[in-house]
Coordinates of C-alpha atoms in Angstrom, one line a residue:
Chain K
M30 CA 61.8 -116.1 8.9
T31 CA 61.3 -115.2 5.3
A32 CA 60.2 -111.7 4.4
V33 CA 56.9 -111.5 2.7
E34 CA 57.2 -109.5 -0.6
A35 CA 54.9 -106.5 -0.6
R36 CA 52.2 -106.5 -3.2
T37 CA 52.2 -103.9 -6.0
V38 CA 49.2 -101.5 -5.7
I39 CA 50.1 -99.0 -8.5
E40 CA 52.2 -99.6 -11.5
L41 CA 52.9 -97.1 -14.3
D42 CA 54.9 -98.5 -17.1
R43 CA 56.4 -96.1 -19.7
V44 CA 53.4 -93.8 -19.6
D45 CA 53.0 -90.8 -21.9
R46 CA 50.1 -88.4 -21.8
Y47 CA 49.7 -85.6 -24.3
F48 CA 47.1 -82.8 -24.4
G49 CA 47.2 -82.0 -28.1
A50 CA 50.9 -81.7 -29.0
H51 CA 51.8 -80.8 -25.4
P52 CA 53.3 -83.6 -23.3
A53 CA 52.0 -83.5 -19.7
V54 CA 53.7 -86.8 -18.8
L55 CA 56.6 -88.5 -20.6
D56 CA 57.9 -92.0 -20.2
L57 CA 56.8 -92.2 -16.6
S58 CA 57.4 -95.5 -14.8
F59 CA 57.1 -96.3 -11.1
R60 CA 55.5 -98.7 -8.7
V61 CA 53.9 -98.2 -5.4
M62 CA 53.9 -101.1 -3.0
E63 CA 51.2 -102.0 -0.4
G64 CA 51.5 -99.9 2.7
E65 CA 53.8 -97.4 1.2
I66 CA 53.4 -93.6 1.3
V67 CA 54.8 -92.2 -1.9
A68 CA 55.0 -88.5 -2.7
L69 CA 54.8 -87.2 -6.3
L70 CA 56.6 -84.0 -6.0
G71 CA 57.0 -81.3 -8.6
R72 CA 56.4 -77.7 -9.5
T73 CA 53.2 -76.5 -11.2
G74 CA 53.0 -78.1 -14.7
A75 CA 55.3 -80.9 -13.9
G76 CA 52.6 -83.5 -14.7
K77 CA 51.9 -84.7 -11.2
S78 CA 48.1 -84.0 -11.4
T79 CA 47.9 -85.6 -14.8
A80 CA 49.6 -88.7 -13.3
L81 CA 47.1 -88.6 -10.4
H82 CA 44.1 -88.4 -12.9
M83 CA 45.4 -91.4 -14.8
I84 CA 45.7 -93.4 -11.5
M85 CA 42.2 -92.2 -10.6
G86 CA 41.0 -93.5 -14.0
V87 CA 39.5 -90.3 -15.2
L88 CA 42.3 -89.8 -17.9
E89 CA 43.5 -92.4 -20.3
P90 CA 47.3 -92.5 -21.0
T91 CA 48.3 -91.7 -24.6
R92 CA 50.9 -94.5 -24.4
G93 CA 52.0 -97.0 -21.8
T94 CA 50.0 -98.8 -19.1
V95 CA 48.6 -97.8 -15.7
R96 CA 47.5 -100.5 -13.3
V97 CA 45.9 -100.1 -9.9
E98 CA 45.4 -103.3 -7.9
G99 CA 46.1 -105.1 -11.2
L100 CA 43.3 -103.3 -13.0
D101 CA 43.2 -100.7 -15.7
P102 CA 41.6 -97.8 -13.8
Y103 CA 40.3 -96.1 -17.0
A104 CA 38.9 -99.2 -18.8
Q105 CA 37.8 -100.9 -15.6
F106 CA 36.6 -97.8 -13.8
K107 CA 33.7 -99.5 -12.0
E108 CA 35.7 -102.5 -10.9
L109 CA 37.8 -100.3 -8.6
R110 CA 34.7 -99.2 -6.7
G111 CA 35.5 -98.9 -3.0
R112 CA 39.2 -99.7 -3.5
L113 CA 40.5 -96.2 -4.2
S114 CA 39.6 -92.8 -2.8
V115 CA 40.8 -89.3 -3.2
S116 CA 41.1 -86.2 -1.0
F117 CA 41.6 -83.0 -2.9
Q118 CA 43.3 -79.7 -2.5
N119 CA 40.0 -78.0 -1.6
D120 CA 37.8 -80.0 0.7
R121 CA 35.0 -80.4 -1.9
L122 CA 32.4 -81.1 0.7
L123 CA 28.8 -81.3 -0.5
P124 CA 27.3 -78.2 1.1
W125 CA 23.9 -79.7 1.7
R126 CA 25.3 -82.7 3.7
A127 CA 26.3 -82.4 7.4
A128 CA 29.9 -83.4 8.3
W129 CA 29.0 -87.0 9.0
E130 CA 26.8 -87.3 5.9
N131 CA 29.8 -86.1 3.8
V132 CA 32.0 -88.7 5.4
A133 CA 29.3 -91.3 4.7
L134 CA 29.1 -90.4 1.0
G135 CA 31.2 -93.3 -0.2
L136 CA 29.5 -95.8 2.1
E137 CA 26.1 -94.7 0.7
I138 CA 27.3 -95.2 -2.8
L139 CA 28.7 -98.6 -1.9
G140 CA 25.2 -99.5 -0.5
F141 CA 25.7 -99.6 3.2
D142 CA 22.6 -99.2 5.4
K143 CA 22.0 -95.8 7.1
E144 CA 22.9 -97.0 10.5
T145 CA 26.3 -98.4 9.4
Q146 CA 26.9 -95.2 7.4
R147 CA 26.3 -93.1 10.5
S148 CA 28.3 -95.2 13.0
R149 CA 31.3 -95.6 10.7
A150 CA 31.2 -91.9 9.7
I151 CA 31.3 -90.8 13.3
E152 CA 34.1 -93.3 14.0
W153 CA 36.1 -91.8 11.2
L154 CA 35.4 -88.3 12.3
E155 CA 36.8 -89.2 15.7
N156 CA 39.8 -90.6 14.0
V157 CA 40.5 -87.2 12.4
K158 CA 39.7 -85.5 15.8
I159 CA 36.3 -84.2 15.1
V160 CA 34.2 -85.2 18.1
G161 CA 30.9 -84.4 19.7
E162 CA 27.4 -84.7 18.3
E163 CA 27.2 -81.0 17.7
N164 CA 30.3 -81.0 15.4
V165 CA 29.4 -84.1 13.4
R166 CA 26.0 -82.6 12.6
K167 CA 27.5 -79.3 11.4
Y168 CA 27.2 -78.2 7.7
P169 CA 30.4 -77.4 5.9
H170 CA 29.9 -73.6 6.1
E171 CA 29.9 -74.0 9.9
L172 CA 33.3 -75.6 10.0
S173 CA 36.8 -74.0 9.8
G174 CA 39.1 -74.7 6.8
G175 CA 41.1 -77.2 8.9
M176 CA 38.0 -79.0 10.1
R177 CA 36.6 -79.2 6.5
Q178 CA 39.9 -80.8 5.3
R179 CA 39.7 -83.3 8.2
V180 CA 36.2 -84.2 7.1
S181 CA 37.4 -84.6 3.5
L182 CA 40.2 -86.9 4.7
A183 CA 37.8 -88.9 6.8
R184 CA 35.5 -89.3 3.7
A185 CA 38.4 -90.7 1.7
L186 CA 39.4 -93.2 4.4
C187 CA 35.8 -94.2 5.5
V188 CA 35.3 -96.6 2.6
D189 CA 38.4 -98.5 3.8
P190 CA 40.1 -98.2 0.4
A191 CA 43.3 -100.1 -0.5
L192 CA 44.7 -96.9 -1.9
V193 CA 44.3 -93.3 -0.8
L194 CA 45.3 -90.5 -3.2
L195 CA 46.0 -87.0 -1.7
D196 CA 45.9 -84.2 -4.2
E197 CA 47.7 -81.2 -2.5
S198 CA 45.3 -81.9 0.4
F199 CA 47.3 -79.8 2.9
S200 CA 48.5 -77.0 0.7
Q201 CA 45.6 -74.5 1.2
L202 CA 45.8 -74.6 5.0
D203 CA 47.8 -72.3 7.2
H204 CA 51.2 -73.6 8.3
V205 CA 50.1 -74.7 11.8
T206 CA 46.9 -76.4 10.8
S207 CA 48.6 -78.0 7.8
K208 CA 51.4 -79.4 10.0
A209 CA 49.0 -80.8 12.6
L210 CA 46.9 -82.4 10.0
R211 CA 49.9 -83.9 8.1
S212 CA 51.1 -85.4 11.3
D213 CA 47.7 -86.8 12.3
F214 CA 47.1 -88.2 8.9
T215 CA 50.5 -89.8 8.5
E216 CA 50.1 -91.5 11.9
L217 CA 46.7 -92.7 11.0
V218 CA 47.6 -94.1 7.5
R219 CA 50.7 -95.8 8.9
R220 CA 48.7 -97.4 11.7
L221 CA 46.1 -98.7 9.2
G222 CA 48.7 -99.8 6.8
K223 CA 47.1 -97.9 3.9
T224 CA 48.9 -97.3 0.6
C225 CA 49.0 -93.6 -0.1
V226 CA 50.1 -91.4 -2.9
L227 CA 50.6 -87.8 -2.0
I228 CA 50.7 -85.1 -4.8
T229 CA 52.4 -82.0 -3.6
H230 CA 54.7 -79.1 -4.6
R231 CA 56.0 -78.7 -1.0
I232 CA 59.3 -80.4 -0.4
D233 CA 58.8 -80.3 3.4
D234 CA 55.5 -82.1 3.2
A235 CA 57.0 -84.8 1.1
L236 CA 60.0 -85.2 3.4
E237 CA 57.8 -85.3 6.4
M238 CA 55.2 -87.8 5.2
A239 CA 56.6 -90.0 2.5
D240 CA 58.6 -93.3 2.5
R241 CA 59.6 -92.5 -1.0
I242 CA 59.7 -89.3 -3.0
L243 CA 59.4 -89.2 -6.8
V244 CA 60.4 -85.8 -8.2
L245 CA 58.8 -84.9 -11.4
A246 CA 60.4 -82.1 -13.4
A247 CA 59.4 -80.4 -16.6
P248 CA 59.0 -81.7 -19.3
A249 CA 57.0 -84.1 -17.2
K250 CA 59.7 -86.7 -16.5
L251 CA 60.8 -88.5 -13.4
A252 CA 63.9 -86.6 -12.3
L253 CA 64.9 -88.0 -8.9
E254 CA 63.8 -90.7 -6.4
V255 CA 64.5 -90.3 -2.7
R256 CA 63.9 -93.0 -0.1
V257 CA 63.1 -91.6 3.4
T258 CA 63.3 -93.6 6.6
A259 CA 62.5 -92.6 10.1
D260 CA 66.2 -92.4 10.9
R261 CA 66.9 -90.1 8.0
R262 CA 63.9 -88.0 8.8
A263 CA 65.4 -87.3 12.2
D264 CA 68.7 -86.4 10.7
A265 CA 68.7 -82.6 10.1
A266 CA 71.8 -82.6 8.0
W267 CA 70.4 -85.3 5.7
L268 CA 67.1 -83.5 5.4
E269 CA 69.0 -80.3 4.4
T270 CA 71.0 -82.0 1.8
Q271 CA 68.0 -83.8 0.3
H272 CA 66.0 -80.6 0.4
A273 CA 68.6 -78.9 -1.8
A274 CA 68.9 -81.9 -4.1
I275 CA 65.2 -82.1 -4.6
A276 CA 64.8 -78.4 -5.2
A277 CA 67.5 -78.6 -7.9
A278 CA 65.8 -81.6 -9.5
M279 CA 62.5 -79.8 -9.5
G280 CA 64.2 -76.9 -11.4
G281 CA 64.0 -74.6 -8.4
E282 CA 61.9 -74.5 -5.3
D283 CA 58.2 -73.6 -5.9
E284 CA 57.4 -70.0 -5.0
T285 CA 54.7 -71.2 -2.7
E286 CA 57.1 -73.4 -0.8
A287 CA 58.4 -70.7 1.4
A288 CA 54.8 -69.9 2.6
Chain L
M27 CA 32.1 -91.4 22.6
S28 CA 34.3 -88.6 23.9
T29 CA 32.8 -85.1 24.0
R30 CA 36.1 -83.4 24.1
I31 CA 36.4 -80.5 21.7
D32 CA 39.9 -79.8 20.5
P33 CA 41.1 -76.2 20.1
E34 CA 40.8 -76.3 16.3
T35 CA 37.3 -77.6 16.6
A36 CA 36.5 -74.8 18.9
A37 CA 38.1 -72.4 16.6
G38 CA 35.8 -73.6 13.8
L39 CA 32.7 -72.7 15.6
E40 CA 30.9 -69.9 13.8
P41 CA 29.9 -66.8 15.7
P42 CA 26.2 -67.1 16.7
A43 CA 23.7 -65.1 14.8
P44 CA 22.6 -61.9 16.6
A45 CA 20.0 -63.0 19.1
G46 CA 16.5 -62.0 18.2
A47 CA 17.6 -60.2 15.0
E48 CA 15.2 -62.2 12.9
R49 CA 12.3 -61.6 15.3
N50 CA 13.0 -57.9 15.2
Y51 CA 12.9 -57.8 11.4
F52 CA 9.6 -59.6 11.5
K53 CA 8.1 -57.2 14.0
R54 CA 9.3 -54.2 12.0
D55 CA 7.8 -55.7 8.7
L56 CA 4.6 -56.5 10.5
F57 CA 4.3 -53.0 11.9
A58 CA 5.0 -51.5 8.4
S59 CA 2.3 -53.8 6.8
I60 CA -0.3 -52.8 9.4
V61 CA 0.4 -49.1 8.8
I62 CA 0.0 -49.5 5.0
I63 CA -3.2 -51.6 5.3
A64 CA -4.6 -48.9 7.7
L65 CA -3.7 -46.1 5.2
I66 CA -5.3 -48.0 2.3
A67 CA -8.5 -48.7 4.3
F68 CA -8.6 -45.0 5.3
A69 CA -8.2 -43.9 1.7
M70 CA -11.0 -46.3 0.6
E71 CA -13.3 -45.1 3.3
A72 CA -12.6 -41.4 2.5
W73 CA -13.2 -42.0 -1.2
S74 CA -16.5 -43.9 -0.4
W75 CA -17.8 -40.7 1.3
V76 CA -17.8 -38.9 -2.1
A77 CA -18.1 -41.7 -4.6
P78 CA -21.2 -43.8 -5.5
V79 CA -21.2 -47.4 -4.1
Y80 CA -20.5 -48.9 -7.6
I81 CA -17.2 -46.9 -7.7
M82 CA -16.0 -47.3 -4.1
P83 CA -18.0 -49.0 -1.4
S84 CA -17.3 -48.2 2.2
V85 CA -14.9 -50.4 4.3
V86 CA -17.8 -51.7 6.3
L87 CA -19.7 -52.8 3.2
T88 CA -16.6 -54.4 1.8
G89 CA -16.0 -56.2 5.1
D90 CA -19.6 -57.5 5.1
E91 CA -19.1 -58.8 1.6
I92 CA -16.0 -60.6 2.6
L93 CA -17.8 -62.3 5.5
T94 CA -20.6 -63.3 3.1
I95 CA -18.1 -64.8 0.7
L96 CA -16.4 -66.7 3.5
G97 CA -19.7 -68.0 4.7
E98 CA -21.4 -68.9 1.4
D99 CA -18.8 -68.9 -1.4
Y100 CA -15.8 -70.4 0.4
I101 CA -15.9 -73.4 -2.0
H102 CA -14.6 -71.1 -4.8
I103 CA -11.6 -70.1 -2.6
V104 CA -10.8 -73.8 -2.0
T105 CA -11.2 -74.5 -5.7
T106 CA -8.8 -71.8 -6.7
I107 CA -6.2 -72.8 -4.1
L108 CA -6.4 -76.5 -5.2
R109 CA -6.1 -75.5 -8.8
L110 CA -3.1 -73.3 -8.0
L111 CA -1.3 -75.9 -5.9
F112 CA -1.9 -78.8 -8.2
A113 CA -0.8 -76.9 -11.3
V114 CA 2.3 -75.6 -9.5
A115 CA 3.2 -79.0 -8.2
F116 CA 2.8 -80.6 -11.6
S117 CA 4.8 -77.8 -13.3
L118 CA 7.5 -78.1 -10.7
V119 CA 8.0 -81.8 -11.3
V120 CA 7.6 -81.8 -15.1
G121 CA 9.6 -78.5 -15.6
S122 CA 12.4 -79.7 -13.3
L123 CA 12.6 -83.0 -15.2
I124 CA 12.8 -81.1 -18.5
G125 CA 15.5 -78.8 -17.0
V126 CA 17.5 -81.9 -15.9
V127 CA 17.2 -83.5 -19.3
M128 CA 18.3 -80.2 -21.0
G129 CA 21.2 -80.0 -18.6
I130 CA 22.6 -83.6 -18.9
V131 CA 21.5 -84.9 -22.3
R132 CA 23.7 -83.0 -24.6
P133 CA 22.0 -84.0 -28.0
A134 CA 18.6 -83.0 -26.6
E135 CA 19.7 -79.7 -25.1
P136 CA 19.4 -77.3 -28.1
F137 CA 16.0 -78.7 -29.2
I138 CA 14.3 -78.7 -25.8
K139 CA 15.8 -75.3 -25.0
A140 CA 14.5 -73.8 -28.3
L141 CA 11.0 -75.3 -27.6
V142 CA 11.0 -73.9 -24.0
V143 CA 12.2 -70.5 -25.1
I144 CA 9.5 -70.3 -27.8
F145 CA 6.8 -71.3 -25.3
T146 CA 7.9 -68.5 -22.9
G147 CA 7.4 -66.1 -25.8
V148 CA 3.7 -67.0 -26.3
P149 CA 1.4 -64.6 -24.5
A150 CA -0.6 -66.0 -21.6
L151 CA -3.8 -64.7 -23.2
S152 CA -3.1 -66.8 -26.3
W153 CA -2.8 -69.9 -24.1
M154 CA -6.1 -69.1 -22.5
L155 CA -7.8 -68.7 -25.8
F156 CA -6.2 -72.0 -27.1
A157 CA -7.4 -73.7 -24.0
I158 CA -11.0 -72.6 -24.6
F159 CA -10.8 -74.1 -28.2
W160 CA -8.9 -77.2 -27.2
F161 CA -10.6 -78.4 -24.0
R162 CA -14.2 -78.9 -23.1
G163 CA -13.7 -79.5 -19.4
T164 CA -13.2 -76.5 -17.2
E165 CA -10.6 -78.1 -15.0
E166 CA -8.5 -79.1 -18.0
R167 CA -8.6 -75.6 -19.3
V168 CA -7.2 -74.0 -16.1
F169 CA -4.7 -76.8 -15.6
F170 CA -3.4 -76.5 -19.1
I171 CA -3.1 -72.7 -19.0
L172 CA -1.2 -72.8 -15.7
A173 CA 1.0 -75.7 -16.6
V174 CA 2.0 -74.4 -20.0
I175 CA 2.9 -71.0 -18.5
L176 CA 4.8 -72.3 -15.5
I177 CA 6.7 -75.3 -16.8
P178 CA 9.2 -73.2 -18.9
F179 CA 10.2 -71.2 -15.7
Y180 CA 11.1 -74.4 -13.9
A181 CA 12.8 -75.9 -16.9
L182 CA 15.0 -72.9 -17.6
N183 CA 16.0 -72.3 -14.0
V184 CA 16.8 -75.9 -13.3
Y185 CA 18.8 -76.0 -16.5
D186 CA 20.8 -73.0 -15.3
G187 CA 21.3 -74.7 -12.0
I188 CA 22.7 -77.8 -13.6
K189 CA 25.0 -75.7 -15.7
A190 CA 26.3 -74.1 -12.5
L191 CA 27.0 -77.5 -10.9
S192 CA 30.7 -77.4 -9.7
T193 CA 33.0 -79.8 -11.6
D194 CA 34.9 -80.2 -8.3
L195 CA 31.8 -81.8 -6.7
I196 CA 31.2 -84.0 -9.8
E197 CA 34.8 -85.2 -9.6
V198 CA 34.6 -86.0 -5.9
V199 CA 31.4 -88.0 -6.2
E200 CA 32.8 -89.8 -9.3
T201 CA 35.8 -91.0 -7.3
F202 CA 33.5 -93.4 -5.5
R203 CA 32.4 -94.8 -8.8
P204 CA 28.6 -94.2 -8.4
S205 CA 25.8 -95.4 -10.8
R206 CA 24.1 -92.7 -12.9
W207 CA 21.1 -92.9 -10.6
Q208 CA 23.3 -92.3 -7.6
V209 CA 24.8 -89.3 -9.3
F210 CA 21.3 -87.9 -9.9
R211 CA 20.1 -88.7 -6.3
L212 CA 23.2 -87.7 -4.4
L213 CA 24.4 -84.8 -6.4
I214 CA 22.1 -83.4 -9.0
L215 CA 18.8 -83.6 -7.0
P216 CA 20.0 -81.8 -3.9
H217 CA 21.9 -79.3 -6.0
I218 CA 18.8 -78.2 -7.9
V219 CA 16.6 -77.9 -4.9
P220 CA 17.5 -74.2 -4.3
Y221 CA 16.8 -73.4 -8.0
V222 CA 13.4 -75.1 -7.7
L223 CA 12.5 -73.2 -4.6
M224 CA 13.8 -70.0 -6.0
T225 CA 11.6 -70.5 -9.1
T226 CA 8.5 -71.4 -6.9
K227 CA 9.1 -68.3 -4.8
S228 CA 9.4 -66.1 -7.9
I229 CA 6.4 -67.5 -9.8
I230 CA 3.9 -68.3 -7.0
G231 CA 2.4 -64.8 -6.9
Y232 CA 2.3 -64.7 -10.7
A233 CA 0.7 -68.1 -10.7
A234 CA -2.0 -67.0 -8.3
R235 CA -2.9 -64.1 -10.5
M236 CA -2.8 -66.3 -13.6
T237 CA -5.1 -68.8 -11.9
A238 CA -7.7 -66.0 -11.3
F239 CA -7.3 -64.7 -14.8
A240 CA -7.7 -68.2 -16.3
E241 CA -10.8 -68.7 -14.2
L242 CA -12.2 -65.3 -15.3
V243 CA -11.7 -66.1 -19.0
S244 CA -12.4 -69.8 -19.3
V245 CA -14.5 -71.2 -16.4
N246 CA -17.4 -70.4 -14.1
T247 CA -16.0 -71.5 -10.8
G248 CA -13.2 -70.2 -8.6
M249 CA -12.2 -66.8 -7.4
G250 CA -11.5 -65.3 -10.8
A251 CA -14.9 -66.4 -12.1
R252 CA -16.7 -65.0 -9.1
M253 CA -14.9 -61.7 -9.6
G254 CA -16.1 -61.7 -13.2
L255 CA -19.6 -62.3 -11.9
A256 CA -19.4 -59.5 -9.4
Q257 CA -18.2 -57.2 -12.1
D258 CA -21.2 -58.2 -14.4
E259 CA -23.5 -57.3 -11.5
L260 CA -21.8 -54.0 -10.9
N261 CA -21.1 -55.3 -7.4
M262 CA -17.9 -53.3 -6.6
Q263 CA -17.8 -54.5 -3.0
G264 CA -17.7 -58.1 -4.4
V265 CA -14.9 -57.3 -6.7
I266 CA -12.9 -55.6 -3.9
G267 CA -13.8 -58.4 -1.5
W268 CA -12.6 -61.2 -3.9
T269 CA -9.5 -59.1 -4.6
I270 CA -8.6 -58.9 -0.9
L271 CA -9.2 -62.6 -0.5
L272 CA -7.0 -63.3 -3.5
V273 CA -4.2 -61.2 -2.0
I274 CA -4.6 -63.2 1.3
V275 CA -4.4 -66.5 -0.6
N276 CA -1.4 -65.2 -2.5
L277 CA 0.4 -64.2 0.7
G278 CA -0.5 -67.4 2.4
V279 CA 0.9 -69.5 -0.4
Q280 CA 4.0 -67.4 -0.4
A281 CA 4.4 -67.9 3.3
I282 CA 4.2 -71.7 2.8
V283 CA 6.9 -71.5 0.1
A284 CA 9.1 -69.4 2.4
W285 CA 8.6 -71.9 5.2
A286 CA 9.6 -74.8 2.9
E287 CA 12.6 -72.9 1.7
K288 CA 13.8 -72.3 5.3
R289 CA 13.4 -76.0 6.1
L290 CA 14.9 -77.4 3.0
L291 CA 17.8 -74.9 2.7
K292 CA 18.9 -74.9 6.3
W293 CA 22.3 -76.0 5.1
R294 CA 22.9 -72.7 3.4
P295 CA 24.9 -70.0 5.2
E296 CA 23.0 -66.7 5.8
V297 CA 24.8 -64.0 3.9
S298 CA 24.6 -60.4 4.7
V299 CA 26.3 -57.4 3.0
R300 CA 27.3 -54.5 5.2

């Protein structure tokens, strides 16, 4: 049997991005293959959010090329409709829409009828463990922080995108909620075979969720690449060694890491 | 579908609002209003014992006058209410659209804003006098006066609302690559609803008074015009009767706005400060 070569979903080739004279990203190159979970890890100011914004297509690189599904996400912004979605650090739910309506936002934009929107939104809310008619009809202010983040993740997945981007999606939650949500989300994404890029400053999050960790260090360069397998993840000694190596590559562990 | 609620879901349930708290506030406010109305009625009655009828008629005389108005002159009440509602609805739509354009069309913003601010500086009386010169029809006069006074309120408040729109929410909607119309329909429109309602709530009483004033100055129908007629005839009970009815109309319209606000903004958390 011959192995089928995985398709490239994201490709950054020698990308620079400057804000004035300040380089936010320098000579950054990497690929993300279909079905892979890749963590972009770095301290504040390492350029990971800038990289994310270029992948999202809201920032244009100063030099180099960014491709998502073979398209330029900045120049061909509309062509990536429905193929890419994002979950942010704060849930960013629309306060006037009930939980299911927030999840259905992308479907509404993509032109699905109301009935499909509702049934698919409720299905996705169940996938992120928000169940019961009463809960799906709640407005954001009636939900806990963890539940709001679950709704936000369901919203990102509901449009069935090829690529899911997570921008520090678990970092504002308490330790227990964050751990439960990371575990649920990773299991879900792996089951669905989604490609995922996780932006984080937490080494533990990256080691727990990602197949590959790309460590960005100031001044905005790729400093280290770590491959994580299920076997390695179960090996405490390996995790400890990698944790130390990653922290060193980052230029020291982020202060918030210990939280 | 499963109806199981996981512990976190359960933890996310908000504590219920105190039972009957709202009803108690309503009862308290109603009681206070009845007391104040009774005191005013008593003061009017006491004054009528010592003053001639053209200064202060008795409560009974005023009550008779109100019944007469309701029986014979109700068409003027209906006319005023329709003028008020139509002008407010028109101003709401046009003012909000101007506010949206000010908020999202950068090159137009300073020019429209300057125009709107200048308009807010023109005294209401000047608009009334302009209307008498510019329009022959009575309905056009009242409509013009109200619209030109009310539109800037909506425009400026909606403009402020758009400026307050969270960039986080814009970014999250943009991730789905919507059309401009979808951005307006799904983000901007629901976002400005509280600003439109807040404006309506603030101006509705003022608008009702302006309607009566415009009718007094520029036309011969409606509650304001009838008040003017009563004054010409030294009919003080008529003036007071129309005033009371105007207050009732004003409160009624405000109640409708409050009801609409409650229905349309049910997604907003109730905030209280201890």
